[in-house]
Amino acid sequence: MQTRRSALAPALLGLGGLLVILVVWQLVAVFAFTRPNGSYGAVPPPLAAFERVAADLVDPAYWAGIGATAGAALTGYLIAIAVALALGVLVLLLPRLEAFATQLGVVAACVPVAAISPIVVLLSPPGSRAVSVVLALLAVEFPMIIGVLLGLRATTPGQLDLVHAYGGGTLTAIRKVRIIAAIPALLSALKIGAPAAFLGAMTGEFFAVGVDSGAGRLLISQQYAGDFVGMWAIAILATAVSALGYGVIALAARWLAPWTAHSSTGGLR
Amino acid sequence: MSARRLPRWAVTLLTTLVTLVVLLAGWQLAITLTDVSPYLTKTPLDVWNYLFVDGAFDPASAAERRAELLPMIGVTLFHAGVGLAFGVSLGLVGAVVMSVSRTVRATFLPIALVLQTVPLIAMAPVVYAVFGSGVVTAAVIAGVVTFFPLLMNVGAGLGAAGGDTVDLVRAYGGGRLRLLFSVQLPSALPYLFAGLKIAAPATVSAATLYEFLFSFEGLGANLLTSKSYSDYGLLWTLVATTIALALAAYGLVVLLERLVLAGRFPPESALARRGDSR
Amino acid sequence: MTDTGVQLSALTRSFTSRAGTVQAVSDVDLQTPKGSFLSLLGPSGCGKSTILRILAGLDTPTSGEATVHGLSPAELRKEKSLGVAFQDHALLPWRSVEKNVRFPFEVAGVPVDKAWVSELLGLVGLESFADAKPWQLSGGMRQRVSIARALALRPSVLFLDEPFGALDDMTRQRLNLELQRLWMEQEATTVMVTHGIQEAVFLSDYVAVMSPRPGTIKEVIEIDLPRPRTIDLMSTPEFHHYVDRATQLLFH
């Protein structure tokens, strides 16, 4: 038997893990990446990076850039949801299509960004964020489709029997049970999709032509300028934004579907 | 209900073929039915002509064009392979260490949980800044997208052996290593493949992204140059090749999974399917 | 024929699968009086659940006929006075206890009898849990909700599919006592599926002992014991006589 630890211990260890990483980061930065003249190399110390994050946070230009990326991410995210829901309706009507829907999702997840991006850029006008939207869409589509399909399967046979035994038809079953039972799996997919969409939109900016703002653009321009502290600050900000997206949906899920943790439904894989 | 009588692999194969045909037809129709420039956009038939029909596109023979493609594919496969090996071994080691030591797990799992949700591949320029141009950068970028799926899936797999099984091994005097090798690793096999299914195509994607942004070799780099030289026949062929490579990586993992798991683990659908007679 | 309860005539249900055709229920005849409690007793795969599903209109027979009170399952449904409970309690996790009990009214399209719903919660001893969610309850409490829900429409016909099958013996025994009390108040024609011999004898007026492959009824035992039956009754020779008879039929 394992001795029972206080609830505090895991939190402390988690904090310890963060500390270990910060210390290693600091040591690597100071001993491996500091130039003889004392300026920082490709890995600046954490404090310098976080100071820059604080400075970036009060700079409206950074907010505009991250906002633009997030906007493209949101557009792709919403289209992916619409596509997944449409496929869900198809599968509901024709269950045979389930394998086909899954494979569309697999293809979307497999398509390499460097292959699809040049084409999107080729076919969209200069300055368009279409490539960010497409990459966000592709990054989100697979988890969304899986979420919808899991949601359709979340209803137990007993729950359907119950509806039918009392004379409820297919529509009643969908309205009263199936849609609500699908919510946890859907929310779980939305949660996973949020950071993935931001990832896609940010990566898209590496390929976009005539787009000057955005988190990805900032990262590239700072790389050209050799502003390593700035790059790390953007990386930290982008991490925070996508973690925020995840967290907001996780909170919303707790409020919208409080039964999730207690039923066998929900979750991917 | 004729599909029920077909074996599972046949159903999978048929669905895959249908999906591919639908996608290719969609590609062909999207271009022929809209008024996009035929100079910029190529259809699947154009790609076919580029690869196999002499005299299409440029004076070079189709064989010469194919011969040019091969080294590019080789370089990309090398980058992706190194990245996959790097990420998979790191992910495996991480998962085993986290499963053996509760302290290590409690210390690093929260951070891993946060990091797996963030746009790591979008940090490619940071990796480039740190490691410069070369196979190390390719390996790190491709490894980053491989590491977390492996760590999380294998980690879950090692934990999947039930508490009763663990007690059983203990009761017969089995130690930690016996538990790991006889129970935990075998029961983690399906999870390993689940992780690889995400990781294998992702390394192709990461490798070509690296090549596109920071290198002069491989499919990714040539996607960029063919576009700059307005060689759209090559561009669309490279696009099709790269996507095919990623899908093949996925397909290979699925095939391997079937071969390794067949007869040892119940097929997924058998768990979900309800019995007919009650 | 108004005094007929359950009537099965040459009821057959076969399933076709890759492995061939299975006779889940084969040429079954059975008749019970109105208001009686019938148990279908047998090992798994003997077709007892299939018969219940046919009666509840969740499955259709390959041939033959099944009626309750002279009504087909579809006609019975239109009467809106039946109740069902399953082993998988099938409570909807997003609904409170009270809203779960109201669910049959909503599906059947009948105005909710709020007074009766709260009375029912009192009858199963859950009045203080009306606003609780299913996951906050113990297994036994969930099955009580499921029984309360089965009684929501003041059913004249009650279908129970191993309603306490997932519970431990002691909880199960206590709930069986409660079920008997509730059933005696409702006077509903009841069909219960079970593989518990003692449970079947304790609750039923008739126990149909079934055997599998193909699913048939071996014998219908009439249980002539006075009601209300008590725990003490279970140690009497009469009770044991019925249990022994059913056991013999099941194992020979």
JSON list of C-alpha atoms in Angstrom, two decimals, chain A residues 2-132:
[
{"chain": "A", "resi": 2, "resn": "GLN", "atom": "CA", "xyz": [1.16, 3.48, -0.83]},
{"chain": "A", "resi": 3, "resn": "THR", "atom": "CA", "xyz": [1.19, 5.86, 2.13]},
{"chain": "A", "resi": 4, "resn": "ARG", "atom": "CA", "xyz": [-1.49, 8.47, 1.80]},
{"chain": "A", "resi": 5, "resn": "ARG", "atom": "CA", "xyz": [-0.07, 11.88, 1.01]},
{"chain": "A", "resi": 6, "resn": "SER", "atom": "CA", "xyz": [-1.73, 15.20, 1.70]},
{"chain": "A", "resi": 7, "resn": "ALA", "atom": "CA", "xyz": [-3.54, 16.87, -1.16]},
{"chain": "A", "resi": 8, "resn": "LEU", "atom": "CA", "xyz": [-0.88, 19.57, -1.08]},
{"chain": "A", "resi": 9, "resn": "ALA", "atom": "CA", "xyz": [1.99, 17.30, -2.09]},
{"chain": "A", "resi": 10, "resn": "PRO", "atom": "CA", "xyz": [1.15, 16.95, -5.82]},
{"chain": "A", "resi": 11, "resn": "ALA", "atom": "CA", "xyz": [0.73, 20.70, -6.14]},
{"chain": "A", "resi": 12, "resn": "LEU", "atom": "CA", "xyz": [4.09, 21.27, -4.49]},
{"chain": "A", "resi": 13, "resn": "LEU", "atom": "CA", "xyz": [5.78, 18.70, -6.74]},
{"chain": "A", "resi": 14, "resn": "GLY", "atom": "CA", "xyz": [4.21, 20.29, -9.81]},
{"chain": "A", "resi": 15, "resn": "LEU", "atom": "CA", "xyz": [5.57, 23.64, -8.69]},
{"chain": "A", "resi": 16, "resn": "GLY", "atom": "CA", "xyz": [8.92, 21.95, -8.11]},
{"chain": "A", "resi": 17, "resn": "GLY", "atom": "CA", "xyz": [8.87, 20.67, -11.69]},
{"chain": "A", "resi": 18, "resn": "LEU", "atom": "CA", "xyz": [8.33, 24.20, -12.96]},
{"chain": "A", "resi": 19, "resn": "LEU", "atom": "CA", "xyz": [11.21, 25.37, -10.78]},
{"chain": "A", "resi": 20, "resn": "VAL", "atom": "CA", "xyz": [13.53, 22.62, -12.11]},
{"chain": "A", "resi": 21, "resn": "ILE", "atom": "CA", "xyz": [12.78, 23.66, -15.67]},
{"chain": "A", "resi": 22, "resn": "LEU", "atom": "CA", "xyz": [13.34, 27.35, -14.92]},
{"chain": "A", "resi": 23, "resn": "VAL", "atom": "CA", "xyz": [16.67, 26.59, -13.20]},
{"chain": "A", "resi": 24, "resn": "VAL", "atom": "CA", "xyz": [17.86, 24.39, -16.10]},
{"chain": "A", "resi": 25, "resn": "TRP", "atom": "CA", "xyz": [16.73, 27.08, -18.54]},
{"chain": "A", "resi": 26, "resn": "GLN", "atom": "CA", "xyz": [18.67, 29.72, -16.57]},
{"chain": "A", "resi": 27, "resn": "LEU", "atom": "CA", "xyz": [21.83, 27.58, -16.44]},
{"chain": "A", "resi": 28, "resn": "VAL", "atom": "CA", "xyz": [21.69, 26.74, -20.16]},
{"chain": "A", "resi": 29, "resn": "ALA", "atom": "CA", "xyz": [21.12, 30.40, -20.99]},
{"chain": "A", "resi": 30, "resn": "VAL", "atom": "CA", "xyz": [23.99, 31.65, -18.84]},
{"chain": "A", "resi": 31, "resn": "PHE", "atom": "CA", "xyz": [26.60, 28.97, -19.51]},
{"chain": "A", "resi": 32, "resn": "ALA", "atom": "CA", "xyz": [25.84, 27.87, -23.08]},
{"chain": "A", "resi": 33, "resn": "PHE", "atom": "CA", "xyz": [24.22, 30.83, -24.80]},
{"chain": "A", "resi": 34, "resn": "THR", "atom": "CA", "xyz": [25.67, 34.01, -23.31]},
{"chain": "A", "resi": 35, "resn": "ARG", "atom": "CA", "xyz": [28.13, 35.74, -25.58]},
{"chain": "A", "resi": 36, "resn": "PRO", "atom": "CA", "xyz": [31.56, 36.84, -24.27]},
{"chain": "A", "resi": 37, "resn": "ASN", "atom": "CA", "xyz": [30.35, 40.46, -24.23]},
{"chain": "A", "resi": 38, "resn": "GLY", "atom": "CA", "xyz": [27.52, 39.52, -21.88]},
{"chain": "A", "resi": 39, "resn": "SER", "atom": "CA", "xyz": [24.61, 39.85, -24.32]},
{"chain": "A", "resi": 40, "resn": "TYR", "atom": "CA", "xyz": [22.11, 37.04, -24.63]},
{"chain": "A", "resi": 41, "resn": "GLY", "atom": "CA", "xyz": [22.24, 34.38, -27.35]},
{"chain": "A", "resi": 42, "resn": "ALA", "atom": "CA", "xyz": [19.52, 32.18, -28.83]},
{"chain": "A", "resi": 43, "resn": "VAL", "atom": "CA", "xyz": [18.41, 31.07, -25.36]},
{"chain": "A", "resi": 44, "resn": "PRO", "atom": "CA", "xyz": [17.98, 34.13, -23.12]},
{"chain": "A", "resi": 45, "resn": "PRO", "atom": "CA", "xyz": [17.50, 33.60, -19.37]},
{"chain": "A", "resi": 46, "resn": "PRO", "atom": "CA", "xyz": [13.88, 33.23, -18.23]},
{"chain": "A", "resi": 47, "resn": "LEU", "atom": "CA", "xyz": [13.78, 36.50, -16.33]},
{"chain": "A", "resi": 48, "resn": "ALA", "atom": "CA", "xyz": [14.79, 38.50, -19.41]},
{"chain": "A", "resi": 49, "resn": "ALA", "atom": "CA", "xyz": [12.14, 36.68, -21.48]},
{"chain": "A", "resi": 50, "resn": "PHE", "atom": "CA", "xyz": [9.40, 37.31, -18.93]},
{"chain": "A", "resi": 51, "resn": "GLU", "atom": "CA", "xyz": [10.44, 40.97, -18.58]},
{"chain": "A", "resi": 52, "resn": "ARG", "atom": "CA", "xyz": [9.93, 41.27, -22.31]},
{"chain": "A", "resi": 53, "resn": "VAL", "atom": "CA", "xyz": [6.56, 39.54, -22.04]},
{"chain": "A", "resi": 54, "resn": "ALA", "atom": "CA", "xyz": [5.53, 42.17, -19.49]},
{"chain": "A", "resi": 55, "resn": "ALA", "atom": "CA", "xyz": [6.75, 44.93, -21.82]},
{"chain": "A", "resi": 56, "resn": "ASP", "atom": "CA", "xyz": [4.93, 43.33, -24.81]},
{"chain": "A", "resi": 57, "resn": "LEU", "atom": "CA", "xyz": [1.73, 43.12, -22.82]},
{"chain": "A", "resi": 58, "resn": "VAL", "atom": "CA", "xyz": [1.41, 46.91, -22.62]},
{"chain": "A", "resi": 59, "resn": "ASP", "atom": "CA", "xyz": [2.26, 47.37, -26.31]},
{"chain": "A", "resi": 60, "resn": "PRO", "atom": "CA", "xyz": [-0.96, 47.72, -28.35]},
{"chain": "A", "resi": 61, "resn": "ALA", "atom": "CA", "xyz": [0.83, 46.56, -31.51]},
{"chain": "A", "resi": 62, "resn": "TYR", "atom": "CA", "xyz": [1.37, 43.14, -29.93]},
{"chain": "A", "resi": 63, "resn": "TRP", "atom": "CA", "xyz": [-2.24, 42.92, -28.93]},
{"chain": "A", "resi": 64, "resn": "ALA", "atom": "CA", "xyz": [-3.31, 43.78, -32.46]},
{"chain": "A", "resi": 65, "resn": "GLY", "atom": "CA", "xyz": [-0.97, 41.10, -33.84]},
{"chain": "A", "resi": 66, "resn": "ILE", "atom": "CA", "xyz": [-2.12, 38.36, -31.49]},
{"chain": "A", "resi": 67, "resn": "GLY", "atom": "CA", "xyz": [-5.71, 39.48, -32.03]},
{"chain": "A", "resi": 68, "resn": "ALA", "atom": "CA", "xyz": [-5.32, 39.13, -35.79]},
{"chain": "A", "resi": 69, "resn": "THR", "atom": "CA", "xyz": [-3.92, 35.61, -35.42]},
{"chain": "A", "resi": 70, "resn": "ALA", "atom": "CA", "xyz": [-6.65, 34.68, -32.96]},
{"chain": "A", "resi": 71, "resn": "GLY", "atom": "CA", "xyz": [-9.26, 36.04, -35.40]},
{"chain": "A", "resi": 72, "resn": "ALA", "atom": "CA", "xyz": [-8.02, 33.79, -38.20]},
{"chain": "A", "resi": 73, "resn": "ALA", "atom": "CA", "xyz": [-7.85, 30.90, -35.73]},
{"chain": "A", "resi": 74, "resn": "LEU", "atom": "CA", "xyz": [-11.45, 31.51, -34.67]},
{"chain": "A", "resi": 75, "resn": "THR", "atom": "CA", "xyz": [-12.66, 31.61, -38.28]},
{"chain": "A", "resi": 76, "resn": "GLY", "atom": "CA", "xyz": [-11.00, 28.27, -39.06]},
{"chain": "A", "resi": 77, "resn": "TYR", "atom": "CA", "xyz": [-12.28, 26.85, -35.77]},
{"chain": "A", "resi": 78, "resn": "LEU", "atom": "CA", "xyz": [-15.89, 27.81, -36.55]},
{"chain": "A", "resi": 79, "resn": "ILE", "atom": "CA", "xyz": [-15.73, 26.40, -40.08]},
{"chain": "A", "resi": 80, "resn": "ALA", "atom": "CA", "xyz": [-14.28, 23.15, -38.70]},
{"chain": "A", "resi": 81, "resn": "ILE", "atom": "CA", "xyz": [-17.14, 22.92, -36.20]},
{"chain": "A", "resi": 82, "resn": "ALA", "atom": "CA", "xyz": [-19.70, 23.53, -38.94]},
{"chain": "A", "resi": 83, "resn": "VAL", "atom": "CA", "xyz": [-18.14, 20.84, -41.15]},
{"chain": "A", "resi": 84, "resn": "ALA", "atom": "CA", "xyz": [-17.96, 18.33, -38.27]},
{"chain": "A", "resi": 85, "resn": "LEU", "atom": "CA", "xyz": [-21.58, 18.98, -37.29]},
{"chain": "A", "resi": 86, "resn": "ALA", "atom": "CA", "xyz": [-22.73, 18.60, -40.89]},
{"chain": "A", "resi": 87, "resn": "LEU", "atom": "CA", "xyz": [-20.88, 15.27, -41.07]},
{"chain": "A", "resi": 88, "resn": "GLY", "atom": "CA", "xyz": [-22.48, 14.33, -37.76]},
{"chain": "A", "resi": 89, "resn": "VAL", "atom": "CA", "xyz": [-25.96, 14.92, -39.17]},
{"chain": "A", "resi": 90, "resn": "LEU", "atom": "CA", "xyz": [-25.03, 12.80, -42.20]},
{"chain": "A", "resi": 91, "resn": "VAL", "atom": "CA", "xyz": [-23.82, 9.97, -39.98]},
{"chain": "A", "resi": 92, "resn": "LEU", "atom": "CA", "xyz": [-26.97, 10.24, -37.87]},
{"chain": "A", "resi": 93, "resn": "LEU", "atom": "CA", "xyz": [-29.06, 9.76, -41.01]},
{"chain": "A", "resi": 94, "resn": "LEU", "atom": "CA", "xyz": [-26.75, 7.17, -42.57]},
{"chain": "A", "resi": 95, "resn": "PRO", "atom": "CA", "xyz": [-24.59, 5.39, -39.95]},
{"chain": "A", "resi": 96, "resn": "ARG", "atom": "CA", "xyz": [-22.60, 3.69, -42.72]},
{"chain": "A", "resi": 97, "resn": "LEU", "atom": "CA", "xyz": [-20.87, 7.00, -43.40]},
{"chain": "A", "resi": 98, "resn": "GLU", "atom": "CA", "xyz": [-19.16, 6.96, -40.04]},
{"chain": "A", "resi": 99, "resn": "ALA", "atom": "CA", "xyz": [-15.94, 5.34, -41.31]},
{"chain": "A", "resi": 100, "resn": "PHE", "atom": "CA", "xyz": [-15.86, 7.82, -44.20]},
{"chain": "A", "resi": 101, "resn": "ALA", "atom": "CA", "xyz": [-16.23, 10.79, -41.83]},
{"chain": "A", "resi": 102, "resn": "THR", "atom": "CA", "xyz": [-13.41, 9.46, -39.64]},
{"chain": "A", "resi": 103, "resn": "GLN", "atom": "CA", "xyz": [-11.13, 9.10, -42.64]},
{"chain": "A", "resi": 104, "resn": "LEU", "atom": "CA", "xyz": [-11.84, 12.63, -43.82]},
{"chain": "A", "resi": 105, "resn": "GLY", "atom": "CA", "xyz": [-10.71, 13.71, -40.37]},
{"chain": "A", "resi": 106, "resn": "VAL", "atom": "CA", "xyz": [-7.58, 11.55, -40.61]},
{"chain": "A", "resi": 107, "resn": "VAL", "atom": "CA", "xyz": [-6.71, 13.09, -43.97]},
{"chain": "A", "resi": 108, "resn": "ALA", "atom": "CA", "xyz": [-7.21, 16.59, -42.55]},
{"chain": "A", "resi": 109, "resn": "ALA", "atom": "CA", "xyz": [-4.91, 15.72, -39.66]},
{"chain": "A", "resi": 110, "resn": "CYS", "atom": "CA", "xyz": [-2.25, 14.18, -41.92]},
{"chain": "A", "resi": 111, "resn": "VAL", "atom": "CA", "xyz": [-1.99, 16.90, -44.57]},
{"chain": "A", "resi": 112, "resn": "PRO", "atom": "CA", "xyz": [1.45, 18.50, -44.12]},
{"chain": "A", "resi": 113, "resn": "VAL", "atom": "CA", "xyz": [1.24, 22.27, -43.64]},
{"chain": "A", "resi": 114, "resn": "ALA", "atom": "CA", "xyz": [4.12, 22.92, -46.02]},
{"chain": "A", "resi": 115, "resn": "ALA", "atom": "CA", "xyz": [2.20, 21.12, -48.79]},
{"chain": "A", "resi": 116, "resn": "ILE", "atom": "CA", "xyz": [-1.17, 22.79, -48.47]},
{"chain": "A", "resi": 117, "resn": "SER", "atom": "CA", "xyz": [0.03, 26.31, -47.64]},
{"chain": "A", "resi": 118, "resn": "PRO", "atom": "CA", "xyz": [1.76, 27.23, -50.92]},
{"chain": "A", "resi": 119, "resn": "ILE", "atom": "CA", "xyz": [-1.43, 26.30, -52.78]},
{"chain": "A", "resi": 120, "resn": "VAL", "atom": "CA", "xyz": [-3.67, 28.36, -50.54]},
{"chain": "A", "resi": 121, "resn": "VAL", "atom": "CA", "xyz": [-1.29, 31.30, -50.88]},
{"chain": "A", "resi": 122, "resn": "LEU", "atom": "CA", "xyz": [-1.22, 30.80, -54.65]},
{"chain": "A", "resi": 123, "resn": "LEU", "atom": "CA", "xyz": [-5.01, 30.91, -54.88]},
{"chain": "A", "resi": 124, "resn": "SER", "atom": "CA", "xyz": [-5.72, 33.71, -52.41]},
{"chain": "A", "resi": 125, "resn": "PRO", "atom": "CA", "xyz": [-5.04, 37.41, -52.94]},
{"chain": "A", "resi": 126, "resn": "PRO", "atom": "CA", "xyz": [-1.94, 38.95, -51.33]},
{"chain": "A", "resi": 127, "resn": "GLY", "atom": "CA", "xyz": [-2.57, 40.11, -47.76]},
{"chain": "A", "resi": 128, "resn": "SER", "atom": "CA", "xyz": [-5.23, 37.47, -47.20]},
{"chain": "A", "resi": 129, "resn": "ARG", "atom": "CA", "xyz": [-5.19, 35.41, -44.03]},
{"chain": "A", "resi": 130, "resn": "ALA", "atom": "CA", "xyz": [-6.76, 32.49, -45.87]},
{"chain": "A", "resi": 131, "resn": "VAL", "atom": "CA", "xyz": [-3.75, 30.24, -45.26]},
{"chain": "A", "resi": 132, "resn": "SER", "atom": "CA", "xyz": [-4.04, 30.80, -41.49]}
]
